[in-house]
PDB file of C-alpha atoms in Angstrom:
ATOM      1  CA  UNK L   1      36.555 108.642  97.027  1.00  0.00           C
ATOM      2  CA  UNK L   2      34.169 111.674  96.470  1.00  0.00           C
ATOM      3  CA  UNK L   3      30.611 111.742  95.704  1.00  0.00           C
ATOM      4  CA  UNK L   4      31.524 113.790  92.182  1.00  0.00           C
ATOM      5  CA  UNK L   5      34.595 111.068  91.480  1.00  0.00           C
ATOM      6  CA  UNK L   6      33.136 109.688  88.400  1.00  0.00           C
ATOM      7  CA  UNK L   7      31.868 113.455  87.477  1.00  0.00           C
ATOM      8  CA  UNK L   8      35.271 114.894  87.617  1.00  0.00           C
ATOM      9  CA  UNK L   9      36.713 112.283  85.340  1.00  0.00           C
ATOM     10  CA  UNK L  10      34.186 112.108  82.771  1.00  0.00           C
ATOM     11  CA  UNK L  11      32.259 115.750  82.929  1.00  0.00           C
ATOM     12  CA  UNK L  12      29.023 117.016  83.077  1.00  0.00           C
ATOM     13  CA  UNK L  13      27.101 119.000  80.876  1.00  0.00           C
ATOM     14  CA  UNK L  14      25.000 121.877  82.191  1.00  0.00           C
ATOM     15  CA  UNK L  15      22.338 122.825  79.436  1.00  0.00           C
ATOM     16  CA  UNK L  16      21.209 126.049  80.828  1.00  0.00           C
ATOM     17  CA  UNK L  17      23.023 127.847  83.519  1.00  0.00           C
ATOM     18  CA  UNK L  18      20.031 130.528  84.784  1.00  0.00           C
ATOM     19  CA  UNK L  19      18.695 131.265  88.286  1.00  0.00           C
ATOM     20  CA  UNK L  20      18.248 127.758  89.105  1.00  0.00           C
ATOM     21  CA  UNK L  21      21.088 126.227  87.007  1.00  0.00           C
ATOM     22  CA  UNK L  22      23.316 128.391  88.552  1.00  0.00           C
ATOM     23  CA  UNK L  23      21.820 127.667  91.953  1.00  0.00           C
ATOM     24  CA  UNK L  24      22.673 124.218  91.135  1.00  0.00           C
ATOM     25  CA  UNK L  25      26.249 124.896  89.897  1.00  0.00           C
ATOM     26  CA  UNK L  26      26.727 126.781  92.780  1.00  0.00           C
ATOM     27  CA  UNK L  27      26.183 124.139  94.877  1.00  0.00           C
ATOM     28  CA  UNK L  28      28.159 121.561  93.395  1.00  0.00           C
ATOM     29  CA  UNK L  29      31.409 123.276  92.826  1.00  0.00           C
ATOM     30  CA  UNK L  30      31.070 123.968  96.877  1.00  0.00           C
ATOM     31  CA  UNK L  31      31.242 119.941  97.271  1.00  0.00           C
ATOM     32  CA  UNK L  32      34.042 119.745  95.379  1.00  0.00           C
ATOM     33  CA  UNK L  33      32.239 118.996  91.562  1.00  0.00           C
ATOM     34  CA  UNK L  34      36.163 120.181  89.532  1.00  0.00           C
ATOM     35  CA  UNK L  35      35.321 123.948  87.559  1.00  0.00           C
ATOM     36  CA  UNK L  36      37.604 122.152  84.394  1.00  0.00           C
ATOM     37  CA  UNK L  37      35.176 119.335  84.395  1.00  0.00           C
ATOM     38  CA  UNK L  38      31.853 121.436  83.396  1.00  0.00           C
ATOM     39  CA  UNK L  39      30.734 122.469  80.171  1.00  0.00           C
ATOM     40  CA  UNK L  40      28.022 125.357  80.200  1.00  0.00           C
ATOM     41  CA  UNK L  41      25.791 125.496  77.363  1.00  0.00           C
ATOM     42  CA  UNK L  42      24.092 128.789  77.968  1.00  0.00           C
ATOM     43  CA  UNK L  43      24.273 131.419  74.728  1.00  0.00           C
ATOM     44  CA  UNK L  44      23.291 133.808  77.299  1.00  0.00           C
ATOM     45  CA  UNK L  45      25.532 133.302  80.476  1.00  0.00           C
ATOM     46  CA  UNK L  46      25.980 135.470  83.159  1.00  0.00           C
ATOM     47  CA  UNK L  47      28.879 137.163  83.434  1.00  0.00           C
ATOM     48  CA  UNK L  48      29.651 135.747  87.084  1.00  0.00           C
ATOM     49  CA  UNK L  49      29.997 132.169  85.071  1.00  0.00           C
ATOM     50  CA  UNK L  50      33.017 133.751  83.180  1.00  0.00           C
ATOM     51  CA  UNK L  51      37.175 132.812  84.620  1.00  0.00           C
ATOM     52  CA  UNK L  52      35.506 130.334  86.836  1.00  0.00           C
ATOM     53  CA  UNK L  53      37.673 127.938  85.324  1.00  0.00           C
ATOM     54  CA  UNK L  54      34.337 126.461  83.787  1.00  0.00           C
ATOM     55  CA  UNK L  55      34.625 125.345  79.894  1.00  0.00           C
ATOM     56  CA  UNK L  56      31.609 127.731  78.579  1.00  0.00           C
ATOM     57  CA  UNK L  57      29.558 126.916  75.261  1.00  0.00           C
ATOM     58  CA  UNK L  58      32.591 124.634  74.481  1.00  0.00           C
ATOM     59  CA  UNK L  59      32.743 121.143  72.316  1.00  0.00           C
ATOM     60  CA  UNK L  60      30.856 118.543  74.391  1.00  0.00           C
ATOM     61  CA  UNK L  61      33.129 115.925  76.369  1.00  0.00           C
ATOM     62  CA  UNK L  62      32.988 112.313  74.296  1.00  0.00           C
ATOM     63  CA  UNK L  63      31.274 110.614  77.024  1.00  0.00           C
ATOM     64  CA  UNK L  64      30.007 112.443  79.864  1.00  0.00           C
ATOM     65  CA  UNK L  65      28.713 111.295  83.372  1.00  0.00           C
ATOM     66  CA  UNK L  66      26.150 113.779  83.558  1.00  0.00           C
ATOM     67  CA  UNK L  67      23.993 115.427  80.996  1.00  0.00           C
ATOM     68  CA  UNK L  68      21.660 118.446  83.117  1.00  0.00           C
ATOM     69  CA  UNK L  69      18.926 120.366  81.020  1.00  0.00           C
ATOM     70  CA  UNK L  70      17.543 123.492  83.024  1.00  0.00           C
ATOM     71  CA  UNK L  71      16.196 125.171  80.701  1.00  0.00           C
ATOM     72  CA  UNK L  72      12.468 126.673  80.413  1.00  0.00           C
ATOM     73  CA  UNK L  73      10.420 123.764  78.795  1.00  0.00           C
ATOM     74  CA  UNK L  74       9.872 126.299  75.934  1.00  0.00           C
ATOM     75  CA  UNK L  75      13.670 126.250  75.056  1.00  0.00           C
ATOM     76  CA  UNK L  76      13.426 122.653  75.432  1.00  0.00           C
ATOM     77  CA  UNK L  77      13.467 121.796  71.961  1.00  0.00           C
ATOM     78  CA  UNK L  78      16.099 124.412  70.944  1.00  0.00           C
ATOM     79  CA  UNK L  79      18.154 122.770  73.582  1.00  0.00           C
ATOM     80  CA  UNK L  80      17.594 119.236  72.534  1.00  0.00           C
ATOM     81  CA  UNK L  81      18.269 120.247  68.859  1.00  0.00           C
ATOM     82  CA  UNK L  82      21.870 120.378  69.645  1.00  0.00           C
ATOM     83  CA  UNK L  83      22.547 117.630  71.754  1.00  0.00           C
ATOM     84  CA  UNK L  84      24.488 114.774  70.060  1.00  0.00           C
ATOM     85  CA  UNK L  85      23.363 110.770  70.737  1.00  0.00           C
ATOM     86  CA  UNK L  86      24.694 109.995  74.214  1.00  0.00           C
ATOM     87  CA  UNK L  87      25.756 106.011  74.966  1.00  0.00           C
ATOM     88  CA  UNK L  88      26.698 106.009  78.799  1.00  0.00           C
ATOM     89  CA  UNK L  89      25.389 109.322  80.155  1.00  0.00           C
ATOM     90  CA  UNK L  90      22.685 109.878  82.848  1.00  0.00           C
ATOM     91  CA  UNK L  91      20.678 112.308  81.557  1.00  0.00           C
ATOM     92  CA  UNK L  92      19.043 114.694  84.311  1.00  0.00           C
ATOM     93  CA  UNK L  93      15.824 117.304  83.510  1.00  0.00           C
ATOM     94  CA  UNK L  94      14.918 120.026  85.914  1.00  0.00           C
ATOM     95  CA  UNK L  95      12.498 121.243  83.294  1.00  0.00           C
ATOM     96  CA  UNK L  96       8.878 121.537  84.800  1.00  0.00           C
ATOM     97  CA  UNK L  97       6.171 119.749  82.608  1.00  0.00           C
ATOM     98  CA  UNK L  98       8.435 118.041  80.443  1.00  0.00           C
ATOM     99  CA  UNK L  99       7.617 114.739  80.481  1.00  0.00           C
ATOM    100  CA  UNK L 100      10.399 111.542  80.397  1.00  0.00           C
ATOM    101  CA  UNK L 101       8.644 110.548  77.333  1.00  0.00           C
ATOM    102  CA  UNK L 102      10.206 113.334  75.966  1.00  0.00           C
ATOM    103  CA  UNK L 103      14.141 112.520  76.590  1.00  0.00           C
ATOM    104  CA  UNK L 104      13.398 109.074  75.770  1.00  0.00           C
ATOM    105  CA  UNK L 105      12.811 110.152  72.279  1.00  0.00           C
ATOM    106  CA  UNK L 106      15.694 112.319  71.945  1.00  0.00           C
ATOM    107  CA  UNK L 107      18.118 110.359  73.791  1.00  0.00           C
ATOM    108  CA  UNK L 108      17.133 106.716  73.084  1.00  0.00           C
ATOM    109  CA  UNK L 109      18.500 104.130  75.348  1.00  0.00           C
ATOM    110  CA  UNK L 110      19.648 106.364  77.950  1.00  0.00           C
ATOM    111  CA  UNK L 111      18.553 106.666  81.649  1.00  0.00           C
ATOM    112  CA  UNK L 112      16.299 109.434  82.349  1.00  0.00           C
ATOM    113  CA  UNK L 113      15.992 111.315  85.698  1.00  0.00           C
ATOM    114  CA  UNK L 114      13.043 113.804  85.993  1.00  0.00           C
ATOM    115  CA  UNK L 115      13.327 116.541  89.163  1.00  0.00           C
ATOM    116  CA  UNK L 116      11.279 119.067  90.483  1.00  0.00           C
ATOM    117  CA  UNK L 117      12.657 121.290  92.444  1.00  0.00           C
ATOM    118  CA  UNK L 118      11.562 124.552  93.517  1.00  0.00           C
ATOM    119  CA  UNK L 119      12.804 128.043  93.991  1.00  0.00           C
ATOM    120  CA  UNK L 120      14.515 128.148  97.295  1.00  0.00           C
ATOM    121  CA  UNK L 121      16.874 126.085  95.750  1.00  0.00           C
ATOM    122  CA  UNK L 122      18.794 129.033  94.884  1.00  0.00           C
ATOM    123  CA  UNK L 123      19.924 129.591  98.955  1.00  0.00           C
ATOM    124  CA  UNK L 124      20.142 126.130  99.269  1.00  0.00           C
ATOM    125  CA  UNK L 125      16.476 125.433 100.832  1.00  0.00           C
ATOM    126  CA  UNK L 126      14.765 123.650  98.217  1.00  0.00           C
ATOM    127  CA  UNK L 127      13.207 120.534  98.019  1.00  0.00           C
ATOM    128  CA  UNK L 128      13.242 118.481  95.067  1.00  0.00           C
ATOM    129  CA  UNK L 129      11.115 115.073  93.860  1.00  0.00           C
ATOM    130  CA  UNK L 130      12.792 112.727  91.352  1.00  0.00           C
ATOM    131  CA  UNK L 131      11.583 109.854  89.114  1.00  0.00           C
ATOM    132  CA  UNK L 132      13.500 107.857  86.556  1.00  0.00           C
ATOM    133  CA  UNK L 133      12.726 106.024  83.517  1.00  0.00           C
ATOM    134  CA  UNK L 134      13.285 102.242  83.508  1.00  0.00           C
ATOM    135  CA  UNK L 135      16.919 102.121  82.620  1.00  0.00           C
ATOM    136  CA  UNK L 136      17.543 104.540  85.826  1.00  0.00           C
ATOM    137  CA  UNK L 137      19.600 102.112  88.404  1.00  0.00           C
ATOM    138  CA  UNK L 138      19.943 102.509  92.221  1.00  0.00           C
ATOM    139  CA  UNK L 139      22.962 104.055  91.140  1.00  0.00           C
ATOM    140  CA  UNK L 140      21.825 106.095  88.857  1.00  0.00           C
ATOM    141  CA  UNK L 141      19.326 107.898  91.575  1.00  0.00           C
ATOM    142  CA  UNK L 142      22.167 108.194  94.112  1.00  0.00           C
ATOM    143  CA  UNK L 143      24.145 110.439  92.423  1.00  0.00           C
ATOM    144  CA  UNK L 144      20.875 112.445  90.847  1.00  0.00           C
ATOM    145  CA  UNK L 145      20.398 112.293  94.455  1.00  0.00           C
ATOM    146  CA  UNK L 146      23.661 114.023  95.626  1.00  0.00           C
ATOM    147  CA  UNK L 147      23.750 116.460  92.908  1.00  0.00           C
ATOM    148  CA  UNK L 148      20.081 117.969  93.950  1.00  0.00           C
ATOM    149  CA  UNK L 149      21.267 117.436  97.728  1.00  0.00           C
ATOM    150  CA  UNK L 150      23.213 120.426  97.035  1.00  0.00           C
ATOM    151  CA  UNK L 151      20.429 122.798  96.267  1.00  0.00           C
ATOM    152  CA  UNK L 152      18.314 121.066  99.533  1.00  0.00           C
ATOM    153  CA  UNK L 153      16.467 118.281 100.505  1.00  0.00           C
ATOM    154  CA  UNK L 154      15.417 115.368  98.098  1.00  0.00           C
ATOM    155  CA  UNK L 155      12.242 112.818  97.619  1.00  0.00           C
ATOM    156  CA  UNK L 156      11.942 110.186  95.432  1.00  0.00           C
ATOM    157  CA  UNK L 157       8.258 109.432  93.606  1.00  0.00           C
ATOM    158  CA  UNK L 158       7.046 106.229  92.398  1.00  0.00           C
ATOM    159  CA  UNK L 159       5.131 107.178  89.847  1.00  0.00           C
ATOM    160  CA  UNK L 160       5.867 110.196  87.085  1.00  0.00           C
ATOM    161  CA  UNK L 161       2.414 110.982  87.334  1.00  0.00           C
ATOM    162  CA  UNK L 162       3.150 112.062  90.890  1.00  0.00           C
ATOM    163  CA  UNK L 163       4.990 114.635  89.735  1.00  0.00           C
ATOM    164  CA  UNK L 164       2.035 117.003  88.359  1.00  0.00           C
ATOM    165  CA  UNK L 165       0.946 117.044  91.910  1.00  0.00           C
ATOM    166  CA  UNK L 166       4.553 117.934  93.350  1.00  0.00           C
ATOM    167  CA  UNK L 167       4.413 120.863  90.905  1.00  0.00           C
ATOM    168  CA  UNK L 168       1.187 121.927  91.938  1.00  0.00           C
ATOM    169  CA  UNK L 169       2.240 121.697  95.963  1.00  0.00           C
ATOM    170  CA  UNK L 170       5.489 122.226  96.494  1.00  0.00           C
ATOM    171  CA  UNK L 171       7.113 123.758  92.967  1.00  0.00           C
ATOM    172  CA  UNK L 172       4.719 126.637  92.936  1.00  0.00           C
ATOM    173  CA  UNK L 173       3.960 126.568  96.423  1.00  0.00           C
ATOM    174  CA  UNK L 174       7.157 129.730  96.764  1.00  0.00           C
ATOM    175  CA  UNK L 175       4.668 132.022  95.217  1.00  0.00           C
ATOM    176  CA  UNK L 176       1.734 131.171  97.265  1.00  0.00           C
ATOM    177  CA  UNK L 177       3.717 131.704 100.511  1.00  0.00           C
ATOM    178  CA  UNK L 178       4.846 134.773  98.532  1.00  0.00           C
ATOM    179  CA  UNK L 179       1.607 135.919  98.463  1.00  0.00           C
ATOM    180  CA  UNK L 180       0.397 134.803 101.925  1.00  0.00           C
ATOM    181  CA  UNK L 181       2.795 137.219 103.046  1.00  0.00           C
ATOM    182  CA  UNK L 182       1.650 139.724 100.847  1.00  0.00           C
ATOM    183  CA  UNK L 183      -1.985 139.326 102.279  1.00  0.00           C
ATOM    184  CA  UNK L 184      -0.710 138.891 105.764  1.00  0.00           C
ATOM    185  CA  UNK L 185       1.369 142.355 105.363  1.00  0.00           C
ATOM    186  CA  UNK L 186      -2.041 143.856 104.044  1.00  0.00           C
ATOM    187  CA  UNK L 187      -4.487 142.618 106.912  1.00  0.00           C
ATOM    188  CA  UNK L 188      -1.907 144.345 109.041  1.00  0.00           C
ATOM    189  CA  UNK L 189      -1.908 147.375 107.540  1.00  0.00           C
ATOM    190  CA  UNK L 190      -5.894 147.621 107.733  1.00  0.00           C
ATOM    191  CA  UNK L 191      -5.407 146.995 111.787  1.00  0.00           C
ATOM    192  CA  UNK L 192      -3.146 150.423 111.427  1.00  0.00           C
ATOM    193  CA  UNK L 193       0.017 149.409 111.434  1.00  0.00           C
ATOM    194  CA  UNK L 194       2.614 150.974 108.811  1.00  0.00           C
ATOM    195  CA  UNK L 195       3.203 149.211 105.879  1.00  0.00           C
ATOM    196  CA  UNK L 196       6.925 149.095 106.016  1.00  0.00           C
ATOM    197  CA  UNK L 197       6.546 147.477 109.645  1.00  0.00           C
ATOM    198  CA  UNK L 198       3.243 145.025 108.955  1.00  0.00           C
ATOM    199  CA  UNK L 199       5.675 143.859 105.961  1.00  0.00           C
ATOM    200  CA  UNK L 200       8.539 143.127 108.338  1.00  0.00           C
ATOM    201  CA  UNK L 201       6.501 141.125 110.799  1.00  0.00           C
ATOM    202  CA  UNK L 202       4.800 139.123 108.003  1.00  0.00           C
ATOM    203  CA  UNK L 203       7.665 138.254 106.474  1.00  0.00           C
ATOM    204  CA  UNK L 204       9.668 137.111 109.702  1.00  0.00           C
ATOM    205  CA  UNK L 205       6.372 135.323 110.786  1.00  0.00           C
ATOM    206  CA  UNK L 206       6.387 133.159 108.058  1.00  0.00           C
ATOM    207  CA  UNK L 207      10.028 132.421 107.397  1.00  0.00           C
ATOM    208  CA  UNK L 208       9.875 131.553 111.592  1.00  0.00           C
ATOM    209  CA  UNK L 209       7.208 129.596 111.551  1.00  0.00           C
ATOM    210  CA  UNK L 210       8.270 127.744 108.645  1.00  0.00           C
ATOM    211  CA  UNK L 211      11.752 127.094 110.126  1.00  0.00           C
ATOM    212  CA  UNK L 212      10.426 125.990 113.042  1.00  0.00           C
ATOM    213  CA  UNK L 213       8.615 123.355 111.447  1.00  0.00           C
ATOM    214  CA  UNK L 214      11.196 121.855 110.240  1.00  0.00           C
ATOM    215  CA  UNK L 215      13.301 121.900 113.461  1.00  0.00           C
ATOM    216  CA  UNK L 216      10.464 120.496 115.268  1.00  0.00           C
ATOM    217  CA  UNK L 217       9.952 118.202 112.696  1.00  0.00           C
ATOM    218  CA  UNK L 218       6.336 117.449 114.688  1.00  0.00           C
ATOM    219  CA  UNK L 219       3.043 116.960 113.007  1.00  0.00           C
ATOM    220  CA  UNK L 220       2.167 120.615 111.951  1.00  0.00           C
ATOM    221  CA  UNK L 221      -0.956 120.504 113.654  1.00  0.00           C
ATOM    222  CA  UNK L 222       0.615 119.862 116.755  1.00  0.00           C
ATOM    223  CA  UNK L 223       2.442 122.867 116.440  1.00  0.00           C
ATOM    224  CA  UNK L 224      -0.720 124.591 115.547  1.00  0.00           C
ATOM    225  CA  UNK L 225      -2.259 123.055 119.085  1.00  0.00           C
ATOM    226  CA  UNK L 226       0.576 124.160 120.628  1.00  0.00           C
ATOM    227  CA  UNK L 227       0.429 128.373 120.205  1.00  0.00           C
ATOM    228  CA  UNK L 228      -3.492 128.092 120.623  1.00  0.00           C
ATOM    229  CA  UNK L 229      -5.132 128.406 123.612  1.00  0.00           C
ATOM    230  CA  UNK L 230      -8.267 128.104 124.544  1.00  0.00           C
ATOM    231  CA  UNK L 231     -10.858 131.290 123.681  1.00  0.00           C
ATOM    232  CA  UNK L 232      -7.344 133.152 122.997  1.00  0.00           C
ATOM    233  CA  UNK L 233      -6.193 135.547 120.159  1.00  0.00           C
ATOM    234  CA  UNK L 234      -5.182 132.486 117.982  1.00  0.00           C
ATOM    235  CA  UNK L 235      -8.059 130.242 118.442  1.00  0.00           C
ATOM    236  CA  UNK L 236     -10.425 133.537 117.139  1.00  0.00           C
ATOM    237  CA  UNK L 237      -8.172 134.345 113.935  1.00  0.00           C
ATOM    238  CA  UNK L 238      -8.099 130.316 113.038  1.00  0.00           C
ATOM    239  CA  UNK L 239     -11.506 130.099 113.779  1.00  0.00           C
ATOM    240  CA  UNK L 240     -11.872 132.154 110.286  1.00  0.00           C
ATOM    241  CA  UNK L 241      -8.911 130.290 109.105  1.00  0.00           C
ATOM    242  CA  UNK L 242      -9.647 126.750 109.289  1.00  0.00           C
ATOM    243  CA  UNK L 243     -13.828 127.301 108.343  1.00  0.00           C
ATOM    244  CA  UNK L 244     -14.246 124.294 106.057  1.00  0.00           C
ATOM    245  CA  UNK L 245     -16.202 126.377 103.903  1.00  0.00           C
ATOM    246  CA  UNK L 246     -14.805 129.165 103.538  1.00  0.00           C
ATOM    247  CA  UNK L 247     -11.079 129.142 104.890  1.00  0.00           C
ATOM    248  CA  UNK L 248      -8.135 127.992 104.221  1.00  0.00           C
ATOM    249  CA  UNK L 249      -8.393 124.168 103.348  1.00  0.00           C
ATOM    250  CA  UNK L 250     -10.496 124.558 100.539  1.00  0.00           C
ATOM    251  CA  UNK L 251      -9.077 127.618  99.343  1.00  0.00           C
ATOM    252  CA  UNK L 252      -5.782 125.477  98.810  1.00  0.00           C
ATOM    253  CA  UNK L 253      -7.002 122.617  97.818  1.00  0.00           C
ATOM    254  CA  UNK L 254      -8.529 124.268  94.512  1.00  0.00           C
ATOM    255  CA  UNK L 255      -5.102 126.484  94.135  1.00  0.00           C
ATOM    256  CA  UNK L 256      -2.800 123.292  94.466  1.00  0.00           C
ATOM    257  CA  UNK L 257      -5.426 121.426  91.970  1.00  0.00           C
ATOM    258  CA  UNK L 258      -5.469 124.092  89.326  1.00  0.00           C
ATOM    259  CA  UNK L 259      -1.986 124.101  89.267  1.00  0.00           C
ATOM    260  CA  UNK L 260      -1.718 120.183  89.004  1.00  0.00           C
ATOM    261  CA  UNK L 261      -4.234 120.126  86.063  1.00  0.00           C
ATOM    262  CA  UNK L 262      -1.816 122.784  84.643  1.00  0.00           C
ATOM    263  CA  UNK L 263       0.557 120.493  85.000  1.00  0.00           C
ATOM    264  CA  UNK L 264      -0.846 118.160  82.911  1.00  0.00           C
ATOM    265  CA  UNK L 265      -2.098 120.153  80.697  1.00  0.00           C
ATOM    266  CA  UNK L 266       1.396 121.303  79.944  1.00  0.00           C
ATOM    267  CA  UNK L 267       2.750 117.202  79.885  1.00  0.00           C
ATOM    268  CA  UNK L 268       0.030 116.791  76.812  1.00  0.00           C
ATOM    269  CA  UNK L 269       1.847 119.928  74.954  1.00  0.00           C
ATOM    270  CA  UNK L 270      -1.630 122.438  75.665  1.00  0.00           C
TER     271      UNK L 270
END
């Protein structure tokens, strides 16, 4: 018996089929998810989605396992709009800011998964938090489990409030690493290294370090004890780092809160 079993009898509908619904896709037809058993609703679908074997803006099946929505939370609506009553069918939102709430009124009765995941999804390297609504079994989560298994690693919340702060930390966190290398690519430049070469070893510093992290799996500040030594190089550029005033730690907290309060800002429709 395979994970996707029940999938590959019934279908699954895929409401969206962009850089991160494709990631998904992707991922699923490599653990054996059938082509014949998907229907695509994207108006808009890339033309690598076409003669995959993949039934593409097609009738919806009667009663499908799996209903997916990755679309923006702007299109949400659209999306919904279309979507006929659904009686046995698990319905699964990768939308940020779109709250279960939400589903519940346009697919009454129905259980209700809620994911964040985040852009390294697309190789495979994201990690994704989950919540359901109250008629969400065990079972339910498993397989909302194994289908975001194959875009990375999963979590489970307890509360859906939890999941402002996920989307603060870890959904926009890409683009703050992004930009870490950006700055650390910069500060190497102004110690006269060229730009093309200062961007190389940021980048490579970063991905490294964050690998290694979670191949160590140790406490990160044991890591961080670990390439210090005493009165060396390290120990004077974290000096600057870690200043509880004006370093890092505060800097993040406020960019991980804003983006929380965003969050909720965006759960309340502002």
């Amino acid at each position: 018996m395979g994970e996707f079993d029940d999938i590959n009898r019934r279908g699954l509908v895929l409401v969206g089929c962009g850089r991160m619904g494709g990631a998904m896709l992707r991922g699923w037809l490599a653990r054996g998810l059938e082509p014949g058993a998907v229907t695509v609703i994207d108006p808009r679908l890339s033309p690598e989605w076409q003669d995959k074997g993949l039934r593409v803006n097609a009738d919806l099946p009667a009663d499908p396992a799996v209903l997916v929505l990755a679309v923006k939370p702007q299109m949400m609506a659209e999306a919904l709009g279309g979507v006929p009553r659904l009686s046995d069918t698990l319905v699964l939102s990768v939308a940020a800011g779109t709250t279960i709430a939400t589903f519940e009124a346009a697919f009454p009765g129905s259980p209700i998964i809620r994911v964040m995941p985040n852009t390294p999804a697309a190789i495979g390297q994201g990690i994704s938090a989950m919540i359901g609504n109250g008629l969400a079994t065990d079972a339910h989560l498993d397989l909302a489990q194994a289908l975001m298994a194959a875009v990375g690693r999963v979590v489970r919340l307890e509360r859906e409030d939890q999941m402002d702060a996920v989307t603060g930390l870890s959904g926009s966190g890409p683009a703050y690493v992004f930009h870490l290398i950006e700055a650390m690519a910069k500060a190497g430049e102004a110690q006269g290294l060229p730009a093309d070469l200062s961007l190389e070893l940021a980048r490579m510093t970063v991905a490294g370090a964050g690998a290694l992290a979670i191949d160590a799996d140790e406490d990160p500040a044991v890591l961080r004890e670990n390439v210090t030594s005493p009165g060396g190089t390290t120990a004077a550029g974290l000096r600057v780092l870690m200043d509880p005033d004006s370093g890092l730690p505060p800097l993040m907290a406020r960019t991980v809160a804003a983006a929380t309060e965003r969050g909720r800002e965006l759960g309340r429709g502002q």
